[in-house]
mmCIF file of C-alpha atoms in Angstrom:
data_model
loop_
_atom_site.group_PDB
_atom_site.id
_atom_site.type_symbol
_atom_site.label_atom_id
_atom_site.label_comp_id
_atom_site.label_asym_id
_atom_site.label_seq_id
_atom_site.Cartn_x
_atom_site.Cartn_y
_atom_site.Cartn_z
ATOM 1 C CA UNK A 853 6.807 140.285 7.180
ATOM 2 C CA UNK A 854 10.690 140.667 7.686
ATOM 3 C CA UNK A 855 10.497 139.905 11.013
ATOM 4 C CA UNK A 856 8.878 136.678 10.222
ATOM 5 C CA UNK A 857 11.439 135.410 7.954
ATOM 6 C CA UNK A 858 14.345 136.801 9.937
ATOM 7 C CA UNK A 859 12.528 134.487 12.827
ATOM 8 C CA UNK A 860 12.224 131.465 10.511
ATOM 9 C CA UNK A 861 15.757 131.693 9.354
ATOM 10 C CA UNK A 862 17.201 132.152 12.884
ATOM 11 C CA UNK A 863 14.908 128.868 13.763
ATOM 12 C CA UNK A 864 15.728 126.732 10.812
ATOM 13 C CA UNK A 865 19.379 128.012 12.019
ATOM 14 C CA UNK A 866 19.300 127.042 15.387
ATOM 15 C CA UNK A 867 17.535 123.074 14.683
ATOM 16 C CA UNK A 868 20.627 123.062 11.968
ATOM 17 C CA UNK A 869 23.160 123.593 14.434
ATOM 18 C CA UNK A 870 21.501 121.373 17.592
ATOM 19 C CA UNK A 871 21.309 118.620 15.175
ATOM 20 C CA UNK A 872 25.000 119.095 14.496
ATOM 21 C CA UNK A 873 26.419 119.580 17.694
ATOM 22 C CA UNK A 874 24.610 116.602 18.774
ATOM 23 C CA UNK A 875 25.653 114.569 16.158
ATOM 24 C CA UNK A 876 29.291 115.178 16.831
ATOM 25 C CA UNK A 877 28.736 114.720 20.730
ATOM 26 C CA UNK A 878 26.615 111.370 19.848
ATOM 27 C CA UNK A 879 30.082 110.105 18.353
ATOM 28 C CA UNK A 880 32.574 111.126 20.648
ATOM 29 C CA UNK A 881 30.280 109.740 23.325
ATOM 30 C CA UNK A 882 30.108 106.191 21.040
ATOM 31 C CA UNK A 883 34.064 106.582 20.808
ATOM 32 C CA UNK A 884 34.906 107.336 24.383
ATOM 33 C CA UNK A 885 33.691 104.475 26.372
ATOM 34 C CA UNK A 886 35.436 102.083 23.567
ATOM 35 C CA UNK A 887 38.502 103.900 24.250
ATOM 36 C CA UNK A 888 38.192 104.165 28.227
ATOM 37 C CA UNK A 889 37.446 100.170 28.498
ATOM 38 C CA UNK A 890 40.243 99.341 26.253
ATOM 39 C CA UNK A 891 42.884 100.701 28.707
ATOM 40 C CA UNK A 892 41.240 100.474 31.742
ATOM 41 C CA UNK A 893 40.336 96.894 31.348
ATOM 42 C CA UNK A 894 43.812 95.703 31.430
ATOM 43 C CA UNK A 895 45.049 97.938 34.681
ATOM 44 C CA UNK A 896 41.560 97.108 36.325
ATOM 45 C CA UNK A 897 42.635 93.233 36.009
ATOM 46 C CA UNK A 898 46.528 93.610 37.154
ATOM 47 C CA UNK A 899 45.460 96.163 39.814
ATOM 48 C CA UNK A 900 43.278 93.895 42.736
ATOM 49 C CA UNK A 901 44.605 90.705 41.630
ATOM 50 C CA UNK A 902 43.432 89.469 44.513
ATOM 51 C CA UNK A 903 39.762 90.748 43.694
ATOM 52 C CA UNK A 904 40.131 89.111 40.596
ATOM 53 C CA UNK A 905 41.769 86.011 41.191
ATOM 54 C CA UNK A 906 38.676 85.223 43.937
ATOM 55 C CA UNK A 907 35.919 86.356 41.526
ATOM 56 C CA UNK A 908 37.585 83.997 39.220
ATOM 57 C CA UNK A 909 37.631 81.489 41.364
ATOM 58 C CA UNK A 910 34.452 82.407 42.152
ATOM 59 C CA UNK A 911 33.323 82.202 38.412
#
């Protein structure tokens, strides 16, 4: 009968902390491409201005 609880608690433990872990890795991962677009945006445009001068152009 201990065994069984001991098992129960270490489950109900484990679903506890996957749920947490992924809810803090579910935000960073929300957070990170916001932040890597920002900044790379405006180096990806004055980089190949040539690559984006003809797709604007293009456009």
């Amino acid at each position: 009968m201990d065994n069984v609880v001991i098992g129960v608690l270490l489950f109900a433990l484990v679903v506890v902390a996957v749920y947490f872990v992924r809810s803090k890795f579910s935000k960073k991962e929300d957070e990170i491409p916001l932040a890597k677009e920002d900044p790379g945006s405006p180096p990806m445009r004055d980089g190949p201005i040539g690559v984006g001068g003809d797709m604007g152009e293009l456009l």
